[in-house]
Structures are given as structure tokens and as C-alpha cells.
Amino acid sequence: MNHFDYINHTLHVEDVAIEKIAAEIGTPFYIYSTKTLLRHYQVFSDAMKKNGLDALICYAVKANPNLSVIKTLANVGCGADVVSEGELRKALAAGVPANKIVFSGVGKSHDEIKYAIEKNIHEINVESYGELEVISQIAVNMNKQVEIAIRLNPDVDAGTHEKISTGKKENKFGIDMEMAGQIYAKAANLPGIKPVSVAVHIGSQLTSLEPCRKAFSKLAETITALQGQGIKLKRLDLGGGIGIPYDKNDTIPPSPDEYAKVIKETVGHLNLPIMLEPGRMIVGNAGMMITKVIVQKNGLDRKFIILDAAMNDLIRPTLYNGHHEIIPIKQTNADTQYITADIVGPICESGDIFAKGRKIPILNIGDIVAFGSAGAYGASMSSTYNSRRLIPEILVDGNKFAIIRKRQTYEELLALDKIAAWLQ
Ligand code: LLP
């Protein structure tokens, strides 16, 4: 069921008309649907259960770190995968229990490690021998025992955009899988840490499960070898990465059920509880970005539709050539006429482009359009480039909506800077 739908010819999120919110708070803004968020979590979690998998689902906070989004998921039992102290603090503030939080990331600062240990989180995923030693030292100083996973790099091509592919040898992530025996033996001898798990994450927006099958099979072999070496593992972490449809003409990415089956087939025989770190799959299609037409410019060669949102608000199109559907909030009909135009933002660089040569209904100044699939890596990757203010985020639940991040004010924007004393 789709919770972004036209009711009386105007686009709604659940029972709330987008135009009503736009009139109240102005554009641009992000808007999320609680029912969609919960449905995605439920479908994912049910798929694991149905396939007999004992899985702790740790939502990848980086996809959308708004406290209300995290809390919506925490309330139904979801854990969190965090990659910085900021994300860890957010997960805790949103009510995720510490024993459901995993701290991933290729480089954690000493302060971040200390904070994570102090909070007794479930596990820290380690990506280098250097980091193992640092965690061991910090844990010993704090008189603690920390459960860790070592992230292994299976050297598998995830078949996704090069900037979000993480499981090949040339990527900075994890430790070469061939070195697992060596590194676990070392870890087992370090005080303060207990290597209890193995982690992999091969990339994001995966549209085929074959790379997962390869990576998880390699992982299963490695785990068997580690167990033969006397390493006792309590669980394994299979990361995130399941893709979502961005374009209605795309082939549909694998379903959670198909994903669960691949997990069962590759690592099921190990009989270890698993952890999963989905981000985009949960929140990507639970959100839209809403923006207004500032002006249309008709050049000799091309038409440009200039919106009030820009690459600082949604960077995916220019950074990864990401496709987002762009639809008017007023429903089209058989009489609607279309043009082909470049859809751009007002920022002063040519990269500030959302879509090239897109067929779109004719729009007038002030018309509002919605960008689909913008719930993941939209607001979370936004910036204030061109000294533009961070835009609001709205959460809808049925006929209720709440501003879950307000529009930054110009005072707040200016207050971030200080004029050096000698310039005063
Ligand atoms: N676990 C780890 C260790 C990760 O690095 C990531 C994503 C995830 C889980 C969640 O992956 P997901 O299920 O969301 O695919 N900004 C990019 C995506 C970057 C993904 C980074 N790591 C984009 O907009 O496409």
C-alpha cells in the first residue's frame, strides 16, 4: 500500500495534504510517512522471522538521523547502526537501548571509542589492526571488556555506483578476508576486547543478490575456518545495502524475503544469530522532498525549471547521478501537457542539477513538486552551501503531522561563525 497518494487530486502523505503544510511552513522541506517507515521495518523483520533467522535489525542511522525517525523505529524494537559519536548520541537520545547499538566505521577517534565503551553498547566493529590495539588499550584503562566484530573485506563487486561500493579490495573498508585467521588470533590475545563476531558490508543500493550470495558464502567459509582455529563466535553482522526502486521503470530490487533466503542458504548452517544494518530500504521510500518552482527559463537550446531546493538540500543526483521521480502535487490528467526540461536548483554551479532532459508536466511559477524516494541520504547529506539554511523535516502519522526539524533561521546560520578578535 502506498502512503503517498493523490486524494481529491492533490498529493497527500497518509491523510495530510502536502499543500497544507507548504502553505503553513513554506518550501522546501522533507516529509516522511510513519506508516511507510513501520511497514518497511515490519516487512524486513517478518522476512527474517519467516525464514527462521534470529536477527537483530540495527537501522543504519546515517540514512536519516532525525530523532523522530529513529524513535519511530526504536519504539517497535529496532536497534541502531551508528558511525560517529553524534549518531550514537542520537540513537541513545531516541531511546534505542545501548545493547542494540553497533558502532561501525573505518576510523573512530579515541573520544568516540571511549564514549561508546562508557555507554556499554552491543558491539564495536573494527576495521584495522591499529584500531584493535587502540580499543584494547582504552578498554583496559576503563577496566572494561568490549565485545567486538572484525569487519572483513570479501573482495566482491557489489555492482553498484563506485562511490557506494565498499566490498572490493581497493576500497578502504574492512580487513582482507584472507587475513582473518591472523587478525582474530591477534585480537584474541589482546586484553579488554572479546572478538565475538564477524562483519561484512559490501555496498549500498544493491539491485542484485548475487554479490551478497558470494560475500556471505566466503564469510561462511572463513567463519568455519576461524571456528576450527578455536575462535568462539557468538554472532555475525551482515551489514546493510538492499536497494530500493527510484525510477518506476527500474527493475524491482530484491525483496527482503529473497534477501533472507540468500542469508539462510549461505550462513544459516552456522546457527549463529545475525545482525543486519538496513538504512535506505527502511527510510528511502518513506520520504519525499517538497519544493516550489521559482521560475522557468527558456533558452535557445534547452528549457530550465529552477526550483527553490538545490544540491545542498539533496545532493544525490549530482553526486551519484541518482534518479528521483519528480511529480507535481496537483494530479495530472489526460489533458495535461508535458515539456522536456532540465530541473535545476539556484546554486551557482552547473552541478546543481536534479534531472537533465526530464519530461515533466508544464509548471508555473509557484507550483509545488515532490521528489520521490528522498527519505534516505537526503536530509542527512544536506549542507548550508551558498549560505542556504537547512530545510525543515516533517513527520506524518495518519492525520497528524509534526515539524521534526525546523527551518534554520538566518540568526542561527550567522551564529555559527565568529569574527576574529583582531578584525573587530
Ligand atoms: N552498514 C554500513 C557499514 C554502511 O556503510 C552502510 C551505508 C549501511 C550499513 C547502510 O546501507 P543501506 O542499507 O542504506 O544501503 N549516500 C549514499 C549511500 C551511502 C551508504 C553508506 N553506507 C547514497 O545516497 O546513495
mmCIF file of N, CA and C in Angstrom, residues 57-158:
data_model
loop_
_atom_site.group_PDB
_atom_site.id
_atom_site.type_symbol
_atom_site.label_atom_id
_atom_site.label_comp_id
_atom_site.label_asym_id
_atom_site.label_seq_id
_atom_site.Cartn_x
_atom_site.Cartn_y
_atom_site.Cartn_z
ATOM 1 N N ILE A 57 17.866 -6.288 14.043
ATOM 2 C CA ILE A 57 17.897 -5.297 12.969
ATOM 3 C C ILE A 57 18.352 -3.971 13.546
ATOM 4 N N CYS A 58 19.485 -3.494 13.047
ATOM 5 C CA CYS A 58 20.054 -2.228 13.516
ATOM 6 C C CYS A 58 19.963 -1.225 12.381
ATOM 7 N N TYR A 59 18.987 -0.347 12.458
ATOM 8 C CA TYR A 59 18.763 0.663 11.419
ATOM 9 C C TYR A 59 20.025 1.530 11.244
ATOM 10 N N ALA A 60 20.471 1.676 9.996
ATOM 11 C CA ALA A 60 21.667 2.494 9.727
ATOM 12 C C ALA A 60 21.286 3.973 9.816
ATOM 13 N N VAL A 61 21.638 4.565 10.937
ATOM 14 C CA VAL A 61 21.203 5.929 11.266
ATOM 15 C C VAL A 61 21.639 6.947 10.213
ATOM 16 N N LYS A 62 22.771 6.693 9.546
ATOM 17 C CA LYS A 62 23.270 7.651 8.559
ATOM 18 C C LYS A 62 22.249 7.934 7.457
ATOM 19 N N ALA A 63 21.357 6.975 7.194
ATOM 20 C CA ALA A 63 20.385 7.167 6.116
ATOM 21 C C ALA A 63 19.446 8.323 6.438
ATOM 22 N N ASN A 64 19.049 8.403 7.686
ATOM 23 C CA ASN A 64 18.200 9.512 8.136
ATOM 24 C C ASN A 64 18.273 9.589 9.652
ATOM 25 N N PRO A 65 19.063 10.540 10.161
ATOM 26 C CA PRO A 65 19.328 10.566 11.600
ATOM 27 C C PRO A 65 18.367 11.433 12.398
ATOM 28 N N ASN A 66 17.220 11.772 11.832
ATOM 29 C CA ASN A 66 16.295 12.583 12.626
ATOM 30 C C ASN A 66 15.818 11.780 13.847
ATOM 31 N N LEU A 67 15.816 12.435 15.004
ATOM 32 C CA LEU A 67 15.449 11.744 16.249
ATOM 33 C C LEU A 67 14.074 11.085 16.154
ATOM 34 N N SER A 68 13.134 11.752 15.494
ATOM 35 C CA SER A 68 11.783 11.177 15.405
ATOM 36 C C SER A 68 11.757 9.939 14.515
ATOM 37 N N VAL A 69 12.589 9.932 13.490
ATOM 38 C CA VAL A 69 12.663 8.747 12.619
ATOM 39 C C VAL A 69 13.261 7.587 13.411
ATOM 40 N N ILE A 70 14.361 7.861 14.116
ATOM 41 C CA ILE A 70 15.000 6.789 14.898
ATOM 42 C C ILE A 70 14.019 6.283 15.960
ATOM 43 N N LYS A 71 13.329 7.231 16.606
ATOM 44 C CA LYS A 71 12.422 6.832 17.698
ATOM 45 C C LYS A 71 11.247 5.996 17.187
ATOM 46 N N THR A 72 10.728 6.371 16.007
ATOM 47 C CA THR A 72 9.629 5.588 15.416
ATOM 48 C C THR A 72 10.051 4.122 15.302
ATOM 49 N N LEU A 73 11.288 3.920 14.894
ATOM 50 C CA LEU A 73 11.785 2.550 14.707
ATOM 51 C C LEU A 73 12.147 1.908 16.044
ATOM 52 N N ALA A 74 12.745 2.711 16.933
ATOM 53 C CA ALA A 74 13.129 2.173 18.253
ATOM 54 C C ALA A 74 11.887 1.673 18.997
ATOM 55 N N ASN A 75 10.778 2.398 18.836
ATOM 56 C CA ASN A 75 9.536 2.029 19.544
ATOM 57 C C ASN A 75 9.018 0.650 19.155
ATOM 58 N N VAL A 76 9.406 0.168 17.950
ATOM 59 C CA VAL A 76 8.948 -1.174 17.570
ATOM 60 C C VAL A 76 10.081 -2.198 17.696
ATOM 61 N N GLY A 77 11.125 -1.817 18.422
ATOM 62 C CA GLY A 77 12.156 -2.798 18.758
ATOM 63 C C GLY A 77 13.404 -2.776 17.903
ATOM 64 N N CYS A 78 13.502 -1.788 17.021
ATOM 65 C CA CYS A 78 14.658 -1.743 16.121
ATOM 66 C C CYS A 78 15.896 -1.200 16.847
ATOM 67 N N GLY A 79 17.054 -1.737 16.529
ATOM 68 C CA GLY A 79 18.318 -1.240 17.063
ATOM 69 C C GLY A 79 18.915 -0.196 16.126
ATOM 70 N N ALA A 80 20.187 0.139 16.335
ATOM 71 C CA ALA A 80 20.804 1.175 15.508
ATOM 72 C C ALA A 80 22.245 0.817 15.156
ATOM 73 N N ASP A 81 22.596 1.139 13.906
ATOM 74 C CA ASP A 81 23.979 1.046 13.446
ATOM 75 C C ASP A 81 24.466 2.482 13.329
ATOM 76 N N VAL A 82 25.517 2.829 14.089
ATOM 77 C CA VAL A 82 25.992 4.218 14.090
ATOM 78 C C VAL A 82 27.439 4.274 13.629
ATOM 79 N N VAL A 83 27.841 5.440 13.121
ATOM 80 C CA VAL A 83 29.209 5.572 12.613
ATOM 81 C C VAL A 83 29.935 6.793 13.176
ATOM 82 N N SER A 84 29.349 7.407 14.198
ATOM 83 C CA SER A 84 30.026 8.548 14.816
ATOM 84 C C SER A 84 29.425 8.728 16.204
ATOM 85 N N GLU A 85 30.120 9.520 17.020
ATOM 86 C CA GLU A 85 29.568 9.792 18.354
ATOM 87 C C GLU A 85 28.248 10.549 18.235
ATOM 88 N N GLY A 86 28.158 11.407 17.227
ATOM 89 C CA GLY A 86 26.912 12.154 17.016
ATOM 90 C C GLY A 86 25.750 11.200 16.790
ATOM 91 N N GLU A 87 25.966 10.220 15.904
ATOM 92 C CA GLU A 87 24.894 9.253 15.641
ATOM 93 C C GLU A 87 24.610 8.404 16.879
ATOM 94 N N LEU A 88 25.661 8.064 17.621
ATOM 95 C CA LEU A 88 25.458 7.260 18.832
ATOM 96 C C LEU A 88 24.616 8.040 19.841
ATOM 97 N N ARG A 89 24.953 9.318 20.005
ATOM 98 C CA ARG A 89 24.176 10.157 20.934
ATOM 99 C C ARG A 89 22.727 10.262 20.468
ATOM 100 N N LYS A 90 22.538 10.384 19.143
ATOM 101 C CA LYS A 90 21.168 10.480 18.625
ATOM 102 C C LYS A 90 20.399 9.193 18.896
ATOM 103 N N ALA A 91 21.037 8.048 18.642
ATOM 104 C CA ALA A 91 20.352 6.765 18.853
ATOM 105 C C ALA A 91 19.945 6.631 20.322
ATOM 106 N N LEU A 92 20.850 6.967 21.220
ATOM 107 C CA LEU A 92 20.532 6.867 22.652
ATOM 108 C C LEU A 92 19.418 7.849 23.021
ATOM 109 N N ALA A 93 19.513 9.071 22.485
ATOM 110 C CA ALA A 93 18.501 10.088 22.804
ATOM 111 C C ALA A 93 17.130 9.679 22.268
ATOM 112 N N ALA A 94 17.120 8.905 21.192
ATOM 113 C CA ALA A 94 15.840 8.467 20.617
ATOM 114 C C ALA A 94 15.315 7.210 21.310
ATOM 115 N N GLY A 95 16.057 6.725 22.282
ATOM 116 C CA GLY A 95 15.555 5.602 23.077
ATOM 117 C C GLY A 95 15.974 4.226 22.579
ATOM 118 N N VAL A 96 17.002 4.161 21.719
ATOM 119 C CA VAL A 96 17.498 2.833 21.331
ATOM 120 C C VAL A 96 18.330 2.309 22.500
ATOM 121 N N PRO A 97 18.005 1.105 23.014
ATOM 122 C CA PRO A 97 18.802 0.594 24.132
ATOM 123 C C PRO A 97 20.247 0.362 23.703
ATOM 124 N N ALA A 98 21.183 0.648 24.595
ATOM 125 C CA ALA A 98 22.611 0.523 24.257
ATOM 126 C C ALA A 98 22.931 -0.880 23.753
ATOM 127 N N ASN A 99 22.223 -1.887 24.296
ATOM 128 C CA ASN A 99 22.565 -3.255 23.875
ATOM 129 C C ASN A 99 21.996 -3.636 22.512
ATOM 130 N N LYS A 100 21.447 -2.612 21.808
ATOM 131 C CA LYS A 100 21.026 -2.858 20.420
ATOM 132 C C LYS A 100 21.777 -1.918 19.474
ATOM 133 N N ILE A 101 22.916 -1.366 19.952
ATOM 134 C CA ILE A 101 23.642 -0.410 19.102
ATOM 135 C C ILE A 101 25.000 -0.986 18.692
ATOM 136 N N VAL A 102 25.260 -0.922 17.387
ATOM 137 C CA VAL A 102 26.564 -1.336 16.872
ATOM 138 C C VAL A 102 27.249 -0.097 16.301
ATOM 139 N N PHE A 103 28.551 0.021 16.590
ATOM 140 C CA PHE A 103 29.320 1.176 16.130
ATOM 141 C C PHE A 103 30.241 0.714 15.003
ATOM 142 N N SER A 104 29.908 1.121 13.763
ATOM 143 C CA SER A 104 30.726 0.761 12.599
ATOM 144 C C SER A 104 31.571 1.968 12.191
ATOM 145 N N GLY A 105 32.398 1.779 11.187
ATOM 146 C CA GLY A 105 33.141 2.917 10.644
ATOM 147 C C GLY A 105 34.632 2.631 10.577
ATOM 148 N N VAL A 106 35.247 3.201 9.562
ATOM 149 C CA VAL A 106 36.640 2.866 9.257
ATOM 150 C C VAL A 106 37.640 3.628 10.125
ATOM 151 N N GLY A 107 37.196 4.702 10.760
ATOM 152 C CA GLY A 107 38.120 5.460 11.610
ATOM 153 C C GLY A 107 37.368 6.133 12.742
ATOM 154 N N LYS A 108 37.486 5.564 13.948
ATOM 155 C CA LYS A 108 36.789 6.179 15.088
ATOM 156 C C LYS A 108 37.840 6.878 15.948
ATOM 157 N N SER A 109 37.529 8.057 16.447
ATOM 158 C CA SER A 109 38.510 8.769 17.273
ATOM 159 C C SER A 109 38.549 8.136 18.665
ATOM 160 N N HIS A 110 39.619 8.421 19.410
ATOM 161 C CA HIS A 110 39.735 7.869 20.765
ATOM 162 C C HIS A 110 38.548 8.298 21.621
ATOM 163 N N ASP A 111 38.137 9.550 21.477
ATOM 164 C CA ASP A 111 36.998 10.033 22.269
ATOM 165 C C ASP A 111 35.726 9.269 21.926
ATOM 166 N N GLU A 112 35.555 8.989 20.641
ATOM 167 C CA GLU A 112 34.351 8.250 20.227
ATOM 168 C C GLU A 112 34.367 6.836 20.806
ATOM 169 N N ILE A 113 35.529 6.205 20.777
ATOM 170 C CA ILE A 113 35.639 4.838 21.313
ATOM 171 C C ILE A 113 35.339 4.849 22.812
ATOM 172 N N LYS A 114 35.936 5.823 23.509
ATOM 173 C CA LYS A 114 35.708 5.935 24.960
ATOM 174 C C LYS A 114 34.221 6.082 25.258
ATOM 175 N N TYR A 115 33.574 6.974 24.513
ATOM 176 C CA TYR A 115 32.156 7.234 24.741
ATOM 177 C C TYR A 115 31.333 5.961 24.525
ATOM 178 N N ALA A 116 31.653 5.234 23.447
ATOM 179 C CA ALA A 116 30.906 4.004 23.135
ATOM 180 C C ALA A 116 31.098 2.961 24.239
ATOM 181 N N ILE A 117 32.313 2.860 24.739
ATOM 182 C CA ILE A 117 32.586 1.869 25.794
ATOM 183 C C ILE A 117 31.863 2.272 27.073
ATOM 184 N N GLU A 118 31.924 3.562 27.384
ATOM 185 C CA GLU A 118 31.245 4.081 28.577
ATOM 186 C C GLU A 118 29.748 3.759 28.543
ATOM 187 N N LYS A 119 29.165 3.815 27.343
ATOM 188 C CA LYS A 119 27.719 3.588 27.214
ATOM 189 C C LYS A 119 27.369 2.104 27.111
ATOM 190 N N ASN A 120 28.368 1.225 27.165
ATOM 191 C CA ASN A 120 28.142 -0.234 27.097
ATOM 192 C C ASN A 120 27.336 -0.656 25.882
ATOM 193 N N ILE A 121 27.728 -0.180 24.711
ATOM 194 C CA ILE A 121 26.961 -0.574 23.517
ATOM 195 C C ILE A 121 27.224 -2.048 23.196
ATOM 196 N N HIS A 122 26.363 -2.571 22.309
ATOM 197 C CA HIS A 122 26.370 -4.008 21.999
ATOM 198 C C HIS A 122 27.720 -4.474 21.457
ATOM 199 N N GLU A 123 28.228 -3.707 20.463
ATOM 200 C CA GLU A 123 29.479 -4.166 19.840
ATOM 201 C C GLU A 123 30.108 -3.037 19.040
ATOM 202 N N ILE A 124 31.432 -3.089 18.968
ATOM 203 C CA ILE A 124 32.146 -2.148 18.099
ATOM 204 C C ILE A 124 32.710 -2.958 16.936
ATOM 205 N N ASN A 125 32.461 -2.489 15.713
ATOM 206 C CA ASN A 125 33.012 -3.192 14.545
ATOM 207 C C ASN A 125 34.345 -2.554 14.172
ATOM 208 N N VAL A 126 35.360 -3.393 14.143
ATOM 209 C CA VAL A 126 36.737 -2.901 13.997
ATOM 210 C C VAL A 126 37.213 -3.134 12.570
ATOM 211 N N GLU A 127 37.942 -2.159 12.041
ATOM 212 C CA GLU A 127 38.320 -2.273 10.633
ATOM 213 C C GLU A 127 39.825 -2.310 10.387
ATOM 214 N N SER A 128 40.641 -2.317 11.452
ATOM 215 C CA SER A 128 42.087 -2.402 11.236
ATOM 216 C C SER A 128 42.751 -2.940 12.495
ATOM 217 N N TYR A 129 43.968 -3.433 12.326
ATOM 218 C CA TYR A 129 44.676 -3.934 13.498
ATOM 219 C C TYR A 129 44.985 -2.773 14.452
ATOM 220 N N GLY A 130 45.328 -1.630 13.873
ATOM 221 C CA GLY A 130 45.640 -0.442 14.689
ATOM 222 C C GLY A 130 44.474 -0.107 15.609
ATOM 223 N N GLU A 131 43.279 -0.198 15.060
ATOM 224 C CA GLU A 131 42.096 0.143 15.849
ATOM 225 C C GLU A 131 41.856 -0.885 16.962
ATOM 226 N N LEU A 132 42.159 -2.146 16.669
ATOM 227 C CA LEU A 132 42.026 -3.197 17.698
ATOM 228 C C LEU A 132 42.875 -2.844 18.912
ATOM 229 N N GLU A 133 44.127 -2.429 18.625
ATOM 230 C CA GLU A 133 45.053 -2.105 19.721
ATOM 231 C C GLU A 133 44.559 -0.911 20.523
ATOM 232 N N VAL A 134 44.048 0.083 19.803
ATOM 233 C CA VAL A 134 43.563 1.292 20.489
ATOM 234 C C VAL A 134 42.369 0.941 21.385
ATOM 235 N N ILE A 135 41.423 0.168 20.852
ATOM 236 C CA ILE A 135 40.234 -0.181 21.647
ATOM 237 C C ILE A 135 40.663 -0.998 22.863
ATOM 238 N N SER A 136 41.588 -1.911 22.646
ATOM 239 C CA SER A 136 42.072 -2.749 23.747
ATOM 240 C C SER A 136 42.651 -1.859 24.860
ATOM 241 N N GLN A 137 43.496 -0.927 24.467
ATOM 242 C CA GLN A 137 44.135 -0.045 25.449
ATOM 243 C C GLN A 137 43.117 0.793 26.228
ATOM 244 N N ILE A 138 42.164 1.370 25.458
ATOM 245 C CA ILE A 138 41.149 2.229 26.096
ATOM 246 C C ILE A 138 40.301 1.386 27.045
ATOM 247 N N ALA A 139 39.915 0.183 26.602
ATOM 248 C CA ALA A 139 39.069 -0.681 27.438
ATOM 249 C C ALA A 139 39.811 -1.061 28.718
ATOM 250 N N VAL A 140 41.086 -1.388 28.590
ATOM 251 C CA VAL A 140 41.871 -1.763 29.779
ATOM 252 C C VAL A 140 41.914 -0.582 30.758
ATOM 253 N N ASN A 141 42.183 0.604 30.230
ATOM 254 C CA ASN A 141 42.224 1.800 31.098
ATOM 255 C C ASN A 141 40.889 2.039 31.796
ATOM 256 N N MET A 142 39.799 1.660 31.129
ATOM 257 C CA MET A 142 38.478 1.894 31.715
ATOM 258 C C MET A 142 38.005 0.678 32.507
ATOM 259 N N ASN A 143 38.859 -0.345 32.560
ATOM 260 C CA ASN A 143 38.513 -1.564 33.296
ATOM 261 C C ASN A 143 37.287 -2.270 32.731
ATOM 262 N N LYS A 144 37.212 -2.317 31.407
ATOM 263 C CA LYS A 144 36.039 -2.901 30.750
ATOM 264 C C LYS A 144 36.453 -4.003 29.779
ATOM 265 N N GLN A 145 35.478 -4.841 29.447
ATOM 266 C CA GLN A 145 35.632 -5.864 28.409
ATOM 267 C C GLN A 145 34.693 -5.475 27.279
ATOM 268 N N VAL A 146 35.198 -5.291 26.079
ATOM 269 C CA VAL A 146 34.339 -4.840 24.986
ATOM 270 C C VAL A 146 34.165 -5.947 23.954
ATOM 271 N N GLU A 147 32.915 -6.182 23.570
ATOM 272 C CA GLU A 147 32.676 -7.171 22.518
ATOM 273 C C GLU A 147 32.881 -6.494 21.161
ATOM 274 N N ILE A 148 33.654 -7.138 20.328
ATOM 275 C CA ILE A 148 33.930 -6.536 19.017
ATOM 276 C C ILE A 148 33.656 -7.540 17.884
ATOM 277 N N ALA A 149 33.422 -6.941 16.700
ATOM 278 C CA ALA A 149 33.405 -7.731 15.463
ATOM 279 C C ALA A 149 34.560 -7.202 14.637
ATOM 280 N N ILE A 150 35.109 -8.032 13.792
ATOM 281 C CA ILE A 150 36.099 -7.512 12.845
ATOM 282 C C ILE A 150 35.432 -7.495 11.477
ATOM 283 N N ARG A 151 35.479 -6.332 10.838
ATOM 284 C CA ARG A 151 34.854 -6.248 9.513
ATOM 285 C C ARG A 151 35.831 -6.775 8.476
ATOM 286 N N LEU A 152 35.371 -7.759 7.742
ATOM 287 C CA LEU A 152 36.223 -8.368 6.730
ATOM 288 C C LEU A 152 35.812 -7.872 5.353
ATOM 289 N N ASN A 153 36.815 -7.734 4.495
ATOM 290 C CA ASN A 153 36.550 -7.298 3.130
ATOM 291 C C ASN A 153 36.621 -8.531 2.217
ATOM 292 N N PRO A 154 35.460 -8.931 1.650
ATOM 293 C CA PRO A 154 35.426 -10.192 0.900
ATOM 294 C C PRO A 154 35.934 -10.074 -0.536
ATOM 295 N N ASP A 155 36.274 -8.855 -0.966
ATOM 296 C CA ASP A 155 36.679 -8.607 -2.351
ATOM 297 C C ASP A 155 35.617 -9.081 -3.336
ATOM 298 N N VAL A 156 34.434 -8.544 -3.165
ATOM 299 C CA VAL A 156 33.314 -8.869 -4.048
ATOM 300 C C VAL A 156 32.776 -7.560 -4.622
ATOM 301 N N ASP A 157 32.532 -7.570 -5.910
ATOM 302 C CA ASP A 157 31.988 -6.378 -6.557
ATOM 303 C C ASP A 157 30.470 -6.342 -6.353
ATOM 304 N N ALA A 158 30.013 -5.294 -5.664
ATOM 305 C CA ALA A 158 28.587 -5.212 -5.334
ATOM 306 C C ALA A 158 27.754 -4.779 -6.528
#
